[in-house]
Coordinates of C-alpha atoms in Angstrom, one line a residue:
M178 CA 151.8 228.2 165.4
A179 CA 152.3 224.6 167.7
A180 CA 152.1 221.4 165.7
Y181 CA 150.0 219.9 168.3
E182 CA 146.7 221.0 169.6
I183 CA 145.6 219.0 172.4
L184 CA 142.5 218.7 174.5
I185 CA 142.7 217.3 178.3
A186 CA 139.5 216.9 179.6
D187 CA 139.5 215.7 183.3
D188 CA 137.4 216.9 186.3
H189 CA 140.3 216.3 188.6
P190 CA 143.0 219.3 187.9
L191 CA 145.8 217.6 189.5
F192 CA 145.6 215.0 187.1
R193 CA 145.0 217.7 184.2
S194 CA 148.4 219.4 186.1
A195 CA 150.0 215.8 185.3
L196 CA 149.6 215.4 182.0
R197 CA 149.9 218.9 181.0
Q198 CA 153.3 218.7 182.7
A199 CA 154.1 215.3 180.8
L200 CA 153.2 216.5 177.6
T201 CA 155.2 219.4 178.1
L202 CA 158.1 217.8 178.6
S203 CA 158.0 215.4 175.8
L204 CA 156.2 217.9 172.8
G205 CA 157.7 221.2 174.0
S206 CA 156.7 224.4 172.0
N207 CA 155.2 221.7 169.7
V208 CA 151.7 221.6 170.9
R209 CA 149.0 223.6 172.4
L210 CA 147.1 222.1 175.4
V211 CA 143.5 223.1 176.4
E212 CA 141.7 221.5 179.4
A213 CA 138.2 221.1 180.0
E214 CA 136.9 219.7 183.3
N215 CA 133.3 218.7 182.3
I216 CA 131.5 217.4 178.8
A217 CA 129.8 220.9 178.4
E218 CA 132.6 222.2 178.5
L219 CA 134.6 219.7 176.0
E220 CA 131.2 220.6 173.8
S221 CA 132.2 224.0 173.7
C222 CA 135.8 223.3 173.0
L223 CA 135.0 221.2 169.9
Q224 CA 132.7 223.9 168.5
D225 CA 134.7 226.4 168.5
K226 CA 137.1 224.3 166.6
S227 CA 136.4 220.8 165.7
D228 CA 140.0 219.8 164.2
W229 CA 141.9 219.2 167.6
D230 CA 144.9 216.6 167.1
L231 CA 143.4 214.7 170.1
V232 CA 141.3 214.3 173.0
L233 CA 142.6 212.6 176.0
L234 CA 139.0 212.0 178.2
D235 CA 138.3 210.6 181.4
L236 CA 135.9 207.6 181.3
N237 CA 133.9 209.2 184.2
M238 CA 133.5 212.9 183.1
P239 CA 130.7 215.2 184.8
G240 CA 128.1 215.3 182.3
A241 CA 128.4 211.9 180.8
H242 CA 127.6 208.3 181.8
G243 CA 130.2 205.7 181.2
F244 CA 131.7 205.6 177.9
S245 CA 128.5 207.8 176.4
G246 CA 131.0 210.7 176.3
L247 CA 133.2 208.7 174.3
V248 CA 130.2 207.5 171.8
L249 CA 129.2 211.4 172.0
L250 CA 133.0 212.2 170.4
R251 CA 133.1 209.4 168.3
G252 CA 129.4 210.2 166.6
Q253 CA 129.8 213.9 166.0
Y254 CA 133.6 214.1 165.3
P255 CA 134.7 210.7 163.9
H256 CA 137.9 212.1 162.9
V257 CA 139.2 213.3 166.2
P258 CA 140.9 210.5 168.1
V259 CA 139.8 210.0 171.6
V260 CA 142.0 208.4 174.1
M261 CA 140.7 207.4 177.2
I262 CA 141.8 208.0 180.7
S263 CA 141.2 206.0 183.8
A264 CA 142.3 205.3 187.1
Q265 CA 139.5 201.7 186.6
E266 CA 142.4 199.5 185.0
D267 CA 140.1 196.5 184.6
P268 CA 141.4 194.7 181.2
S269 CA 137.6 194.2 180.1
I270 CA 137.1 198.2 180.5
M271 CA 139.9 198.8 178.1
A272 CA 138.2 196.1 175.6
R273 CA 135.2 198.2 175.5
A274 CA 136.5 201.2 175.2
R275 CA 138.3 200.0 172.2
E276 CA 134.8 198.6 170.8
F277 CA 133.2 202.1 171.5
G278 CA 135.6 203.4 169.1
A279 CA 138.8 204.9 171.5
S280 CA 142.0 205.3 169.7
G281 CA 143.5 203.9 173.1
F282 CA 143.6 203.7 177.1
I283 CA 146.0 205.4 179.3
P284 CA 145.6 203.9 183.2
K285 CA 146.0 206.9 185.4
S286 CA 148.3 204.8 187.2
S287 CA 151.3 205.1 184.5
P288 CA 154.6 206.2 184.7
L289 CA 155.4 209.3 182.5
E290 CA 157.5 208.1 179.7
A291 CA 154.1 205.7 179.4
I292 CA 151.7 208.8 179.0
Q293 CA 154.4 210.7 176.9
E294 CA 154.5 207.4 174.1
A295 CA 150.9 206.6 174.3
V296 CA 150.3 210.4 173.0
Q297 CA 152.8 210.0 170.4
I298 CA 152.0 207.4 168.9
V299 CA 148.3 208.3 168.9
L300 CA 149.3 211.6 167.2
D301 CA 151.2 209.4 164.5
G302 CA 148.2 207.9 163.3
D303 CA 148.3 204.7 165.0
V304 CA 146.8 203.5 168.6
W305 CA 147.4 202.3 171.9
W306 CA 146.4 199.8 174.3
P307 CA 148.0 198.8 177.4
E308 CA 149.2 195.2 177.3
Q309 CA 146.7 194.4 179.9
T310 CA 143.9 195.1 177.7
A311 CA 141.4 192.1 177.1
A312 CA 141.2 190.8 173.8
S313 CA 137.9 191.4 173.4
A314 CA 134.7 192.8 175.0
A315 CA 131.3 191.6 175.5
V316 CA 129.2 194.3 174.5
S317 CA 125.6 193.8 174.5
E318 CA 123.1 194.1 171.7
E319 CA 121.5 196.8 174.5
E320 CA 124.7 198.6 174.6
K321 CA 124.9 198.7 170.5
A322 CA 121.9 199.7 170.1
A323 CA 122.3 202.9 172.7
S324 CA 125.3 203.5 171.2
E325 CA 124.3 204.3 167.9
G326 CA 121.3 205.9 169.1
L327 CA 123.7 208.2 171.1
A328 CA 126.2 209.0 168.6
N329 CA 123.3 210.3 166.5
L330 CA 122.5 213.0 169.3
T331 CA 123.8 216.5 168.9
P332 CA 125.5 218.0 171.8
Q333 CA 122.5 220.1 173.5
Q334 CA 120.5 217.5 173.0
F335 CA 123.0 214.8 175.0
R336 CA 122.6 217.5 177.7
V337 CA 119.0 217.3 177.9
L338 CA 119.0 213.6 177.8
A339 CA 121.8 213.9 181.3
M340 CA 119.4 215.9 182.5
V341 CA 116.4 213.8 182.3
C342 CA 118.7 210.9 183.3
D343 CA 119.5 213.1 186.8
G344 CA 115.3 213.4 187.0
L345 CA 114.9 216.8 186.4
L346 CA 111.8 218.2 184.8
N347 CA 111.0 219.9 181.4
K348 CA 110.8 223.2 182.9
Q349 CA 114.0 222.6 185.3
I350 CA 116.0 221.7 182.4
A351 CA 115.1 224.7 180.6
F352 CA 115.9 226.7 183.3
E353 CA 119.6 225.0 183.5
L354 CA 120.1 225.5 179.6
N355 CA 118.2 228.9 179.5
V356 CA 115.5 227.9 177.2
S357 CA 111.9 227.3 176.5
E358 CA 110.2 224.9 177.9
A359 CA 109.2 224.4 174.1
T360 CA 112.1 224.2 173.4
V361 CA 113.0 221.5 175.7
K362 CA 109.8 219.4 174.3
A363 CA 111.1 219.5 171.1
H364 CA 114.7 218.0 172.2
V365 CA 112.7 215.0 174.0
T366 CA 110.7 214.3 170.7
A367 CA 113.7 214.4 168.8
I368 CA 116.0 212.3 171.7
F369 CA 112.7 209.9 172.0
R370 CA 112.8 209.4 168.0
K371 CA 116.4 208.8 167.9
L372 CA 116.9 206.7 170.6
N373 CA 113.7 204.8 169.3
V374 CA 112.2 204.8 173.0
R375 CA 108.9 206.3 174.5
T376 CA 109.1 207.5 177.7
R377 CA 111.4 209.4 180.0
T378 CA 112.6 206.6 181.8
Q379 CA 113.2 204.1 178.7
A380 CA 115.7 207.0 177.6
A381 CA 117.4 207.3 180.8
L382 CA 117.8 203.2 181.0
L383 CA 119.4 203.9 177.4
L384 CA 122.0 206.1 178.6
Q385 CA 122.8 204.1 182.3
Q386 CA 123.7 201.3 179.4
M387 CA 126.8 203.1 178.8
G388 CA 127.7 203.4 182.6
T389 CA 127.4 199.9 183.8
I390 CA 131.2 199.6 184.7
P391 CA 132.6 197.2 187.1
Q392 CA 134.0 199.5 190.0
S393 CA 137.4 198.1 190.8
E394 CA 138.9 201.5 192.1

């Protein structure tokens, strides 16, 4: 049995392949690597097995808005360390990832050795941040409230919220998730309660709070 089990969550096949190569080179037969290309696949992996040693999470994953994927994972699986990976390398973005509970941040431009070092350090129970990470990040009260509410959602409620944010009606969400419209209405009611909002627009805006990321790519 592999000593480490790591989830690679990124929608770019080439970068997933590069991560797999880097980790296989450094950890050899001591690692089992599983890939997910969107938040739904990542959640499925975590529901099947909740004791992963590490999740490598792309900042801009399909199905999530900015840091909302990180917030969801920290809320549902607080014992699983999450390292963000991104082509966006603004020091304030790295600092915000730290504020929202990540154990590290790996810029996609990092050399192979840096990726290997970062992963090993986090697997050993520590944290790893690039030298250019800002000392602190200005996380607004609205973002703090949004993150606390999102952390309390179930994965299915998060999926429903993401679809609400995309403008889908209850009937369309029910079709996409293969559930009844009444089930979707119940989820929306629970989401409103947990997020302390009253309308779909307010719920969508709250999710988008987690996606206000400087576009430096």
